[in-house]
CSV table of N, CA and C in Angstrom, one decimal:
chain,number,residue,atom,x,y,z
A,21,UNK,N,-66.6,-47.6,-25.8
A,21,UNK,CA,-68.0,-47.5,-25.4
A,21,UNK,C,-68.9,-46.8,-26.5
A,22,UNK,N,-70.3,-47.4,-26.8
A,22,UNK,CA,-71.1,-46.9,-27.4
A,22,UNK,C,-72.2,-45.8,-27.0
A,23,UNK,N,-72.5,-44.4,-27.1
A,23,UNK,CA,-73.3,-44.0,-26.2
A,23,UNK,C,-74.6,-43.4,-27.5
A,24,UNK,N,-75.1,-44.3,-27.5
A,24,UNK,CA,-76.2,-44.4,-28.5
A,24,UNK,C,-77.7,-44.0,-27.8
A,25,UNK,N,-77.5,-44.2,-26.5
A,25,UNK,CA,-79.1,-44.1,-25.6
A,25,UNK,C,-78.8,-42.9,-24.6
A,26,UNK,N,-79.9,-42.7,-24.3
A,26,UNK,CA,-80.2,-41.6,-23.2
A,26,UNK,C,-80.6,-42.2,-22.0
A,27,UNK,N,-80.1,-41.4,-20.7
A,27,UNK,CA,-80.7,-42.0,-19.1
A,27,UNK,C,-81.3,-40.6,-18.7
A,28,UNK,N,-82.5,-40.8,-18.0
A,28,UNK,CA,-83.0,-39.5,-17.2
A,28,UNK,C,-82.4,-39.4,-16.0
A,29,UNK,N,-82.5,-38.2,-15.5
A,29,UNK,CA,-82.0,-37.7,-14.0
A,29,UNK,C,-82.0,-38.5,-13.2
A,30,UNK,N,-83.8,-38.9,-13.4
A,30,UNK,CA,-84.3,-39.8,-12.2
A,30,UNK,C,-83.7,-40.7,-12.0
A,31,UNK,N,-83.3,-41.6,-13.1
A,31,UNK,CA,-83.0,-42.9,-13.0
A,31,UNK,C,-81.6,-43.1,-12.5
A,32,UNK,N,-80.8,-41.7,-12.9
A,32,UNK,CA,-79.4,-41.6,-12.5
A,32,UNK,C,-79.6,-41.4,-10.8
A,33,UNK,N,-79.9,-41.0,-10.5
A,33,UNK,CA,-80.4,-40.4,-8.9
A,33,UNK,C,-81.0,-42.0,-8.2
A,34,UNK,N,-81.6,-42.6,-9.1
A,34,UNK,CA,-82.0,-43.9,-8.1
A,34,UNK,C,-81.1,-45.1,-8.2
A,35,UNK,N,-80.1,-44.9,-9.0
A,35,UNK,CA,-78.5,-45.6,-9.3
A,35,UNK,C,-78.0,-45.6,-8.2
A,36,UNK,N,-77.7,-44.0,-8.2
A,36,UNK,CA,-76.7,-43.6,-7.3
A,36,UNK,C,-77.0,-44.1,-5.6
A,37,UNK,N,-78.5,-43.7,-5.6
A,37,UNK,CA,-78.6,-43.9,-4.0
A,37,UNK,C,-78.8,-45.3,-3.7
A,38,UNK,N,-78.8,-46.0,-4.5
A,38,UNK,CA,-78.8,-48.0,-3.7
A,38,UNK,C,-77.1,-48.4,-4.1
A,39,UNK,N,-76.3,-47.3,-4.6
A,39,UNK,CA,-74.6,-47.8,-4.6
A,39,UNK,C,-74.2,-48.0,-6.0
A,40,UNK,N,-74.9,-47.7,-6.9
A,40,UNK,CA,-74.8,-48.7,-8.3
A,40,UNK,C,-73.3,-48.2,-8.5
A,41,UNK,N,-72.4,-49.1,-9.2
A,41,UNK,CA,-71.2,-48.3,-9.5
A,41,UNK,C,-71.3,-47.8,-11.0
A,42,UNK,N,-71.3,-46.6,-10.9
A,42,UNK,CA,-71.7,-45.8,-12.1
A,42,UNK,C,-69.9,-44.7,-12.3
A,43,UNK,N,-69.9,-44.9,-13.6
A,43,UNK,CA,-68.9,-43.5,-13.9
A,43,UNK,C,-69.0,-42.5,-14.9
A,44,UNK,N,-69.1,-41.1,-14.1
A,44,UNK,CA,-69.7,-40.1,-14.1
A,44,UNK,C,-68.5,-39.1,-15.1
A,45,UNK,N,-68.7,-38.6,-16.2
A,45,UNK,CA,-68.2,-37.6,-16.6
A,45,UNK,C,-68.5,-36.6,-17.2
A,46,UNK,N,-67.9,-35.7,-16.9
A,46,UNK,CA,-68.7,-34.2,-17.8
A,46,UNK,C,-67.9,-34.0,-19.0
A,47,UNK,N,-68.2,-33.8,-20.0
A,47,UNK,CA,-67.4,-33.6,-21.0
A,47,UNK,C,-67.7,-32.4,-22.0
A,48,UNK,N,-66.8,-31.8,-22.1
A,48,UNK,CA,-67.2,-30.8,-22.9
A,48,UNK,C,-67.2,-31.1,-24.3
A,49,UNK,N,-68.4,-30.4,-25.1
A,49,UNK,CA,-68.3,-30.1,-26.3
A,49,UNK,C,-68.9,-28.8,-26.7
A,50,UNK,N,-67.4,-28.1,-27.7
A,50,UNK,CA,-67.5,-27.0,-28.2
A,50,UNK,C,-67.5,-26.1,-27.0
A,51,UNK,N,-68.9,-25.2,-26.6
A,51,UNK,CA,-69.0,-24.0,-25.8
A,51,UNK,C,-69.8,-24.7,-24.7
A,52,UNK,N,-70.2,-26.0,-24.7
A,52,UNK,CA,-71.4,-26.5,-23.7
A,52,UNK,C,-70.6,-28.0,-22.8
A,53,UNK,N,-71.4,-28.5,-22.0
A,53,UNK,CA,-71.3,-29.6,-21.4
A,53,UNK,C,-72.3,-30.6,-21.3
A,54,UNK,N,-72.2,-31.9,-21.7
A,54,UNK,CA,-72.6,-33.3,-21.2
A,54,UNK,C,-72.5,-33.9,-20.5
A,55,UNK,N,-73.1,-34.9,-19.8
A,55,UNK,CA,-72.8,-35.8,-18.6
A,55,UNK,C,-72.9,-36.9,-19.5
A,56,UNK,N,-71.9,-37.8,-19.3
A,56,UNK,CA,-72.1,-39.1,-19.8
A,56,UNK,C,-71.8,-40.1,-18.5
A,57,UNK,N,-72.7,-41.0,-18.7
A,57,UNK,CA,-73.2,-42.2,-17.4
A,57,UNK,C,-72.5,-43.7,-17.7
A,58,UNK,N,-71.8,-44.1,-17.3
A,58,UNK,CA,-71.0,-45.2,-17.7
A,58,UNK,C,-71.2,-46.6,-16.8
A,59,UNK,N,-71.7,-47.7,-17.0
A,59,UNK,CA,-72.3,-48.5,-16.3
A,59,UNK,C,-72.0,-50.0,-17.1
A,60,UNK,N,-70.6,-50.7,-16.4
A,60,UNK,CA,-70.8,-52.1,-17.9
A,60,UNK,C,-69.9,-51.4,-19.1
A,61,UNK,N,-69.9,-51.8,-20.1
A,61,UNK,CA,-69.9,-51.8,-21.3
A,61,UNK,C,-70.8,-50.7,-21.7
A,62,UNK,N,-71.4,-50.1,-21.1
A,62,UNK,CA,-72.4,-48.9,-22.0
A,62,UNK,C,-72.0,-47.9,-21.6
A,63,UNK,N,-72.3,-46.9,-22.3
A,63,UNK,CA,-72.2,-45.6,-21.8
A,63,UNK,C,-73.4,-44.7,-22.2
A,64,UNK,N,-74.2,-43.9,-21.5
A,64,UNK,CA,-75.3,-43.2,-21.8
A,64,UNK,C,-75.1,-41.5,-21.5
A,65,UNK,N,-75.5,-40.8,-22.2
A,65,UNK,CA,-75.6,-39.2,-22.3
A,65,UNK,C,-77.1,-39.2,-21.4
A,66,UNK,N,-76.9,-38.2,-20.5
A,66,UNK,CA,-77.9,-37.3,-19.4
A,66,UNK,C,-78.8,-36.8,-20.4
A,67,UNK,N,-80.2,-37.3,-20.5
A,67,UNK,CA,-81.5,-36.8,-20.9
A,67,UNK,C,-81.9,-35.6,-20.4
A,68,UNK,N,-82.5,-34.5,-20.9
A,68,UNK,CA,-83.1,-33.4,-20.5
A,68,UNK,C,-84.6,-33.9,-20.8
A,69,UNK,N,-85.3,-33.2,-19.7
A,69,UNK,CA,-86.9,-33.2,-19.8
A,69,UNK,C,-87.7,-33.6,-20.9
A,70,UNK,N,-87.1,-32.7,-21.7
A,70,UNK,CA,-88.2,-33.0,-23.4
A,70,UNK,C,-87.5,-34.1,-23.8
A,71,UNK,N,-86.9,-34.9,-23.6
A,71,UNK,CA,-86.1,-35.7,-24.3
A,71,UNK,C,-84.6,-36.1,-25.5
A,72,UNK,N,-84.2,-34.6,-25.1
A,72,UNK,CA,-82.8,-34.7,-26.2
A,72,UNK,C,-81.8,-34.8,-24.9
A,73,UNK,N,-80.5,-34.7,-25.5
A,73,UNK,CA,-79.5,-34.5,-24.7
A,73,UNK,C,-79.3,-33.1,-23.8
A,74,UNK,N,-79.3,-33.6,-22.3
A,74,UNK,CA,-79.3,-32.2,-21.3
A,74,UNK,C,-77.9,-31.6,-21.8
A,75,UNK,N,-77.9,-30.4,-22.2
A,75,UNK,CA,-76.6,-29.5,-22.1
A,75,UNK,C,-76.3,-28.8,-21.1
A,76,UNK,N,-75.1,-28.2,-20.5
A,76,UNK,CA,-75.2,-27.3,-19.6
A,76,UNK,C,-74.1,-26.1,-20.0
A,77,UNK,N,-74.3,-25.0,-19.6
A,77,UNK,CA,-73.7,-24.0,-20.0
A,77,UNK,C,-72.4,-23.8,-19.6
A,78,UNK,N,-72.3,-24.3,-18.3
A,78,UNK,CA,-71.3,-24.0,-17.6
A,78,UNK,C,-70.6,-25.6,-16.9
A,79,UNK,N,-69.5,-25.4,-16.5
A,79,UNK,CA,-68.7,-26.9,-15.7
A,79,UNK,C,-69.6,-26.9,-14.7
A,80,UNK,N,-69.5,-25.5,-13.7
A,80,UNK,CA,-70.6,-25.5,-12.3
A,80,UNK,C,-71.9,-25.8,-12.6
A,81,UNK,N,-72.7,-25.5,-13.6
A,81,UNK,CA,-74.0,-25.9,-13.8
A,81,UNK,C,-74.1,-27.4,-13.8
A,82,UNK,N,-73.3,-27.8,-14.4
A,82,UNK,CA,-73.2,-29.7,-14.6
A,82,UNK,C,-73.0,-30.3,-13.1
A,83,UNK,N,-72.0,-29.5,-12.7
A,83,UNK,CA,-71.6,-29.9,-11.2
A,83,UNK,C,-72.4,-30.2,-10.3
A,84,UNK,N,-73.2,-28.8,-10.4
A,84,UNK,CA,-74.3,-28.4,-9.2
A,84,UNK,C,-75.6,-29.8,-9.4
A,85,UNK,N,-76.1,-30.0,-10.9
A,85,UNK,CA,-76.8,-30.5,-10.9
A,85,UNK,C,-76.9,-32.0,-10.6
A,86,UNK,N,-75.6,-32.4,-10.7
A,86,UNK,CA,-75.1,-33.9,-10.5
A,86,UNK,C,-75.0,-33.7,-9.0
A,87,UNK,N,-74.5,-32.7,-8.2
A,87,UNK,CA,-74.8,-33.0,-6.5
A,87,UNK,C,-76.0,-32.9,-6.2
A,88,UNK,N,-76.9,-32.4,-6.6
A,88,UNK,CA,-78.5,-32.5,-6.3
A,88,UNK,C,-78.9,-34.0,-6.4
A,89,UNK,N,-78.5,-34.5,-7.3
A,89,UNK,CA,-78.9,-36.3,-7.8
A,89,UNK,C,-77.8,-37.0,-6.9
A,90,UNK,N,-76.9,-36.5,-6.3
A,90,UNK,CA,-76.4,-37.4,-5.2
A,90,UNK,C,-75.0,-37.6,-5.7
A,91,UNK,N,-74.9,-37.2,-6.9
A,91,UNK,CA,-73.1,-37.7,-7.2
A,91,UNK,C,-72.3,-36.8,-6.5
A,92,UNK,N,-71.3,-37.7,-6.2
A,92,UNK,CA,-70.0,-37.0,-5.5
A,92,UNK,C,-68.7,-37.0,-6.2
A,93,UNK,N,-68.6,-37.8,-7.3
A,93,UNK,CA,-67.4,-37.8,-7.8
A,93,UNK,C,-67.7,-38.0,-9.5
A,94,UNK,N,-67.0,-37.4,-10.0
A,94,UNK,CA,-67.3,-37.3,-11.3
A,94,UNK,C,-66.0,-36.6,-12.6
A,95,UNK,N,-65.5,-37.3,-13.3
A,95,UNK,CA,-64.5,-36.9,-14.0
A,95,UNK,C,-64.8,-35.9,-15.1
A,96,UNK,N,-63.4,-35.2,-15.7
A,96,UNK,CA,-63.9,-33.8,-16.5
A,96,UNK,C,-63.1,-34.5,-17.8
A,97,UNK,N,-63.6,-34.1,-18.7
A,97,UNK,CA,-63.0,-34.8,-20.1
A,97,UNK,C,-63.4,-33.0,-20.6
A,98,UNK,N,-61.9,-32.9,-21.2
A,98,UNK,CA,-62.1,-31.4,-21.8
A,98,UNK,C,-61.6,-31.5,-23.0
A,99,UNK,N,-61.4,-32.4,-23.7
A,99,UNK,CA,-60.5,-32.7,-24.8
A,99,UNK,C,-60.8,-32.1,-26.0
A,100,UNK,N,-62.6,-31.6,-26.1
A,100,UNK,CA,-63.3,-30.9,-27.1
A,100,UNK,C,-63.6,-29.5,-26.7
A,101,UNK,N,-63.0,-29.0,-25.3
A,101,UNK,CA,-63.4,-27.9,-25.4
A,101,UNK,C,-63.1,-26.4,-26.2
A,102,UNK,N,-64.0,-26.0,-26.6
A,102,UNK,CA,-63.3,-24.7,-27.4
A,102,UNK,C,-64.6,-23.6,-26.9
A,103,UNK,N,-64.2,-23.0,-26.1
A,103,UNK,CA,-64.7,-21.7,-25.5
A,103,UNK,C,-65.1,-20.6,-26.3
A,104,UNK,N,-64.8,-20.4,-27.4
A,104,UNK,CA,-64.6,-19.5,-28.3
A,104,UNK,C,-65.6,-19.2,-29.7
A,105,UNK,N,-65.9,-20.9,-29.6
A,105,UNK,CA,-66.9,-21.0,-30.7
A,105,UNK,C,-68.1,-21.1,-30.2
A,106,UNK,N,-69.3,-20.2,-30.6
A,106,UNK,CA,-70.8,-20.3,-30.5
A,106,UNK,C,-71.3,-21.2,-31.0
A,107,UNK,N,-72.4,-21.8,-30.1
A,107,UNK,CA,-73.2,-22.7,-30.5
A,107,UNK,C,-74.5,-22.2,-31.6
A,108,UNK,N,-74.8,-23.2,-32.3
A,108,UNK,CA,-75.7,-22.6,-33.6
A,108,UNK,C,-77.4,-22.9,-33.2
A,109,UNK,N,-77.5,-23.5,-31.9
A,109,UNK,CA,-78.7,-23.5,-31.4
A,109,UNK,C,-79.1,-22.1,-31.0
């Protein structure tokens, strides 16, 4: 699956509210987490308000954000988790 586009939180909330079939994954990237939304053959990253990829400092904050959008199920991908690595941002 290609992850070349972003999806706004409002769009995800609308999809979830109408019962659309989406796969939500919280994915670790070094010391942050991103949210991947899969629908059909596409996968999109959750977008921040300013247009870049939304990143979360903790798994808990990502889960809380998704819960507020109406998401009740999400997978967790820890394959790239490196808690000791500092972010360059």
